Amino acid sequence: MSLDPTMAPTVRRGDKVIVTLPDGATRSGTIARVSPVAQTVPESQDGGSPQPAVPVTITLKDRPVTALDQALVQVDVTVERHADVLTVPIVALLAQPGGTFAVVTVAGNQRRKVPVRTGLFDEGQGVVEVTGVDEGAQVEVPVE
């Protein structure tokens, strides 16, 4: 895969990955190699300018994937893990002045904005670790 150079310092050999294939199937694997040198990726099909990227090699577990040369896949890299934490959907976060966040809790007809502190984000699952909300609280999520 090609990695944005700003993300390269957070990804290390041995980090766990989940690869989502074009058919929606997922495969687990690990980072086998992170190049120490960024390369320029050619122009994209949408006419964008060339961008630097860090080549990363992934080793998939189990059976090899065939017939996916140049296929688009999604790669989720686990660079850190916290156990036994409270999470809320990322879309429930409300940006507040000063770079802080809040969520709206709902109990019956009562809605209350509650300041929260964020921890790790899991973009693959769409959740974020938070403190400041009681376990079991219902949080408001915008309808798309």
PDB file of C-alpha atoms in Angstrom:
ATOM      1  CA  MET A   1       0.000   0.000   0.000  1.00  0.00           C
ATOM      2  CA  SER A   2       1.017   3.630  -0.292  1.00  0.00           C
ATOM      3  CA  LEU A   3       0.951   5.620   2.935  1.00  0.00           C
ATOM      4  CA  ASP A   4       0.737   9.378   3.420  1.00  0.00           C
ATOM      5  CA  PRO A   5       4.211  10.446   4.651  1.00  0.00           C
ATOM      6  CA  THR A   6       2.694  12.232   7.663  1.00  0.00           C
ATOM      7  CA  MET A   7       1.302   8.885   8.848  1.00  0.00           C
ATOM      8  CA  ALA A   8       4.521   6.904   8.323  1.00  0.00           C
ATOM      9  CA  PRO A   9       5.996   7.564  11.805  1.00  0.00           C
ATOM     10  CA  THR A  10       2.951   5.913  13.444  1.00  0.00           C
ATOM     11  CA  VAL A  11       3.084   2.680  11.394  1.00  0.00           C
ATOM     12  CA  ARG A  12       5.629   0.022  12.301  1.00  0.00           C
ATOM     13  CA  ARG A  13       6.651  -3.437  11.156  1.00  0.00           C
ATOM     14  CA  GLY A  14       4.471  -5.982  12.986  1.00  0.00           C
ATOM     15  CA  ASP A  15       1.403  -3.724  13.324  1.00  0.00           C
ATOM     16  CA  LYS A  16      -1.846  -5.627  12.745  1.00  0.00           C
ATOM     17  CA  VAL A  17      -4.012  -4.767   9.709  1.00  0.00           C
ATOM     18  CA  ILE A  18      -7.458  -5.602   8.371  1.00  0.00           C
ATOM     19  CA  VAL A  19      -7.723  -5.507   4.581  1.00  0.00           C
ATOM     20  CA  THR A  20     -11.184  -5.114   3.050  1.00  0.00           C
ATOM     21  CA  LEU A  21     -11.239  -6.595  -0.452  1.00  0.00           C
ATOM     22  CA  PRO A  22     -13.369  -5.276  -3.349  1.00  0.00           C
ATOM     23  CA  ASP A  23     -16.044  -7.924  -2.668  1.00  0.00           C
ATOM     24  CA  GLY A  24     -16.360  -6.766   0.965  1.00  0.00           C
ATOM     25  CA  ALA A  25     -14.524  -9.751   2.440  1.00  0.00           C
ATOM     26  CA  THR A  26     -11.877  -8.966   5.052  1.00  0.00           C
ATOM     27  CA  ARG A  27      -8.471 -10.503   5.642  1.00  0.00           C
ATOM     28  CA  SER A  28      -6.144  -9.992   8.577  1.00  0.00           C
ATOM     29  CA  GLY A  29      -2.426  -9.482   8.253  1.00  0.00           C
ATOM     30  CA  THR A  30       0.592  -7.579   9.476  1.00  0.00           C
ATOM     31  CA  ILE A  31       2.875  -4.811   8.271  1.00  0.00           C
ATOM     32  CA  ALA A  32       5.953  -6.587   6.884  1.00  0.00           C
ATOM     33  CA  ARG A  33       7.933  -3.506   5.817  1.00  0.00           C
ATOM     34  CA  VAL A  34       7.667   0.289   5.907  1.00  0.00           C
ATOM     35  CA  SER A  35      10.030   1.936   3.434  1.00  0.00           C
ATOM     36  CA  PRO A  36      12.336   4.539   4.952  1.00  0.00           C
ATOM     37  CA  VAL A  37      12.013   6.600   1.752  1.00  0.00           C
ATOM     38  CA  ALA A  38       8.914   8.272   0.308  1.00  0.00           C
ATOM     39  CA  GLN A  39       8.328   7.985  -3.430  1.00  0.00           C
ATOM     40  CA  THR A  40       6.278  10.104  -5.797  1.00  0.00           C
ATOM     41  CA  VAL A  41       3.048   8.406  -6.818  1.00  0.00           C
ATOM     42  CA  PRO A  42       2.019   9.153 -10.421  1.00  0.00           C
ATOM     43  CA  GLU A  43      -0.948  11.379 -11.203  1.00  0.00           C
ATOM     44  CA  SER A  44      -4.268   9.925 -10.174  1.00  0.00           C
ATOM     45  CA  GLN A  45      -6.984   9.091 -12.687  1.00  0.00           C
ATOM     46  CA  ASP A  46      -8.912  12.189 -11.639  1.00  0.00           C
ATOM     47  CA  GLY A  47      -6.069  14.382 -12.912  1.00  0.00           C
ATOM     48  CA  GLY A  48      -4.589  15.255  -9.517  1.00  0.00           C
ATOM     49  CA  SER A  49      -0.943  16.174  -9.218  1.00  0.00           C
ATOM     50  CA  PRO A  50       1.680  13.594  -8.207  1.00  0.00           C
ATOM     51  CA  GLN A  51       1.895  13.083  -4.430  1.00  0.00           C
ATOM     52  CA  PRO A  52       4.629  11.633  -2.212  1.00  0.00           C
ATOM     53  CA  ALA A  53       3.832   8.293  -0.552  1.00  0.00           C
ATOM     54  CA  VAL A  54       5.664   5.782   1.608  1.00  0.00           C
ATOM     55  CA  PRO A  55       5.536   2.213   0.243  1.00  0.00           C
ATOM     56  CA  VAL A  56       4.340  -0.324   2.824  1.00  0.00           C
ATOM     57  CA  THR A  57       4.348  -4.109   2.379  1.00  0.00           C
ATOM     58  CA  ILE A  58       1.605  -6.157   4.060  1.00  0.00           C
ATOM     59  CA  THR A  59       1.644  -9.898   4.660  1.00  0.00           C
ATOM     60  CA  LEU A  60      -1.842 -11.450   4.724  1.00  0.00           C
ATOM     61  CA  LYS A  61      -2.625 -14.466   6.906  1.00  0.00           C
ATOM     62  CA  ASP A  62      -4.128 -17.671   5.569  1.00  0.00           C
ATOM     63  CA  ARG A  63      -4.645 -18.230   1.871  1.00  0.00           C
ATOM     64  CA  PRO A  64      -3.227 -15.883  -0.765  1.00  0.00           C
ATOM     65  CA  VAL A  65      -5.492 -13.410  -2.538  1.00  0.00           C
ATOM     66  CA  THR A  66      -5.503 -13.953  -6.308  1.00  0.00           C
ATOM     67  CA  ALA A  67      -6.474 -11.804  -9.282  1.00  0.00           C
ATOM     68  CA  LEU A  68      -6.346  -8.473  -7.425  1.00  0.00           C
ATOM     69  CA  ASP A  69      -3.428  -6.812  -9.170  1.00  0.00           C
ATOM     70  CA  GLN A  70      -4.032  -3.036  -8.911  1.00  0.00           C
ATOM     71  CA  ALA A  71      -7.450  -3.554  -7.245  1.00  0.00           C
ATOM     72  CA  LEU A  72      -8.563  -0.942  -4.706  1.00  0.00           C
ATOM     73  CA  VAL A  73      -8.731  -2.251  -1.151  1.00  0.00           C
ATOM     74  CA  GLN A  74      -9.211  -0.571   2.218  1.00  0.00           C
ATOM     75  CA  VAL A  75      -6.503  -1.098   4.835  1.00  0.00           C
ATOM     76  CA  ASP A  76      -7.109  -0.435   8.542  1.00  0.00           C
ATOM     77  CA  VAL A  77      -3.896  -0.389  10.585  1.00  0.00           C
ATOM     78  CA  THR A  78      -3.971  -0.950  14.358  1.00  0.00           C
ATOM     79  CA  VAL A  79      -1.181   1.187  15.793  1.00  0.00           C
ATOM     80  CA  GLU A  80      -2.454   1.179  19.387  1.00  0.00           C
ATOM     81  CA  ARG A  81      -5.146  -0.658  21.339  1.00  0.00           C
ATOM     82  CA  HIS A  82      -6.946   0.118  24.610  1.00  0.00           C
ATOM     83  CA  ALA A  83      -9.066  -2.512  26.367  1.00  0.00           C
ATOM     84  CA  ASP A  84     -12.230  -1.974  28.412  1.00  0.00           C
ATOM     85  CA  VAL A  85     -12.983   1.572  27.267  1.00  0.00           C
ATOM     86  CA  LEU A  86     -16.223   3.429  26.615  1.00  0.00           C
ATOM     87  CA  THR A  87     -16.802   4.297  22.953  1.00  0.00           C
ATOM     88  CA  VAL A  88     -19.349   6.348  21.042  1.00  0.00           C
ATOM     89  CA  PRO A  89     -19.904   6.705  17.291  1.00  0.00           C
ATOM     90  CA  ILE A  90     -17.476   9.257  15.831  1.00  0.00           C
ATOM     91  CA  VAL A  91     -20.417  11.069  14.206  1.00  0.00           C
ATOM     92  CA  ALA A  92     -21.857  11.727  17.697  1.00  0.00           C
ATOM     93  CA  LEU A  93     -18.967  14.105  18.482  1.00  0.00           C
ATOM     94  CA  LEU A  94     -19.723  17.821  18.460  1.00  0.00           C
ATOM     95  CA  ALA A  95     -16.723  20.108  17.967  1.00  0.00           C
ATOM     96  CA  GLN A  96     -16.489  22.789  20.646  1.00  0.00           C
ATOM     97  CA  PRO A  97     -14.403  25.974  20.878  1.00  0.00           C
ATOM     98  CA  GLY A  98     -10.792  25.392  21.858  1.00  0.00           C
ATOM     99  CA  GLY A  99     -10.486  22.018  20.145  1.00  0.00           C
ATOM    100  CA  THR A 100     -12.668  20.144  22.626  1.00  0.00           C
ATOM    101  CA  PHE A 101     -15.652  17.869  22.023  1.00  0.00           C
ATOM    102  CA  ALA A 102     -19.070  17.131  23.470  1.00  0.00           C
ATOM    103  CA  VAL A 103     -21.879  14.651  22.860  1.00  0.00           C
ATOM    104  CA  VAL A 104     -25.601  15.039  23.375  1.00  0.00           C
ATOM    105  CA  THR A 105     -27.016  12.477  25.799  1.00  0.00           C
ATOM    106  CA  VAL A 106     -30.675  11.522  25.606  1.00  0.00           C
ATOM    107  CA  ALA A 107     -32.748  10.211  28.525  1.00  0.00           C
ATOM    108  CA  GLY A 108     -36.468  10.134  27.777  1.00  0.00           C
ATOM    109  CA  ASN A 109     -37.358  13.666  26.636  1.00  0.00           C
ATOM    110  CA  GLN A 110     -34.214  15.166  28.192  1.00  0.00           C
ATOM    111  CA  ARG A 111     -31.299  16.147  25.963  1.00  0.00           C
ATOM    112  CA  ARG A 112     -28.067  17.357  27.524  1.00  0.00           C
ATOM    113  CA  LYS A 113     -24.764  18.440  25.976  1.00  0.00           C
ATOM    114  CA  VAL A 114     -21.934  16.725  27.863  1.00  0.00           C
ATOM    115  CA  PRO A 115     -18.248  17.619  27.427  1.00  0.00           C
ATOM    116  CA  VAL A 116     -16.077  14.577  26.656  1.00  0.00           C
ATOM    117  CA  ARG A 117     -12.390  13.890  26.289  1.00  0.00           C
ATOM    118  CA  THR A 118     -11.466  11.728  23.301  1.00  0.00           C
ATOM    119  CA  GLY A 119      -8.928   8.926  23.227  1.00  0.00           C
ATOM    120  CA  LEU A 120      -8.231   6.520  20.384  1.00  0.00           C
ATOM    121  CA  PHE A 121     -10.260   6.659  17.173  1.00  0.00           C
ATOM    122  CA  ASP A 122     -11.205   3.430  15.376  1.00  0.00           C
ATOM    123  CA  GLU A 123     -12.053   4.653  11.905  1.00  0.00           C
ATOM    124  CA  GLY A 124     -12.707   1.121  10.655  1.00  0.00           C
ATOM    125  CA  GLN A 125     -15.479   0.618  13.212  1.00  0.00           C
ATOM    126  CA  GLY A 126     -16.508   4.296  13.248  1.00  0.00           C
ATOM    127  CA  VAL A 127     -16.101   4.731  17.019  1.00  0.00           C
ATOM    128  CA  VAL A 128     -13.998   6.834  19.384  1.00  0.00           C
ATOM    129  CA  GLU A 129     -12.910   6.241  22.973  1.00  0.00           C
ATOM    130  CA  VAL A 130     -14.389   8.864  25.334  1.00  0.00           C
ATOM    131  CA  THR A 131     -14.387   9.811  28.997  1.00  0.00           C
ATOM    132  CA  GLY A 132     -16.990  12.064  30.592  1.00  0.00           C
ATOM    133  CA  VAL A 133     -20.104  10.040  29.707  1.00  0.00           C
ATOM    134  CA  ASP A 134     -21.634   7.386  31.958  1.00  0.00           C
ATOM    135  CA  GLU A 135     -21.624   3.806  30.737  1.00  0.00           C
ATOM    136  CA  GLY A 136     -25.000   2.942  29.216  1.00  0.00           C
ATOM    137  CA  ALA A 137     -25.871   6.546  28.351  1.00  0.00           C
ATOM    138  CA  GLN A 138     -27.687   7.024  25.056  1.00  0.00           C
ATOM    139  CA  VAL A 139     -25.956   9.506  22.745  1.00  0.00           C
ATOM    140  CA  GLU A 140     -27.561  11.372  19.882  1.00  0.00           C
ATOM    141  CA  VAL A 141     -26.327  10.505  16.407  1.00  0.00           C
ATOM    142  CA  PRO A 142     -27.280  12.663  13.430  1.00  0.00           C
ATOM    143  CA  VAL A 143     -29.453  11.067  10.753  1.00  0.00           C
ATOM    144  CA  GLU A 144     -27.760  10.966   7.378  1.00  0.00           C
TER     145      GLU A 144
END
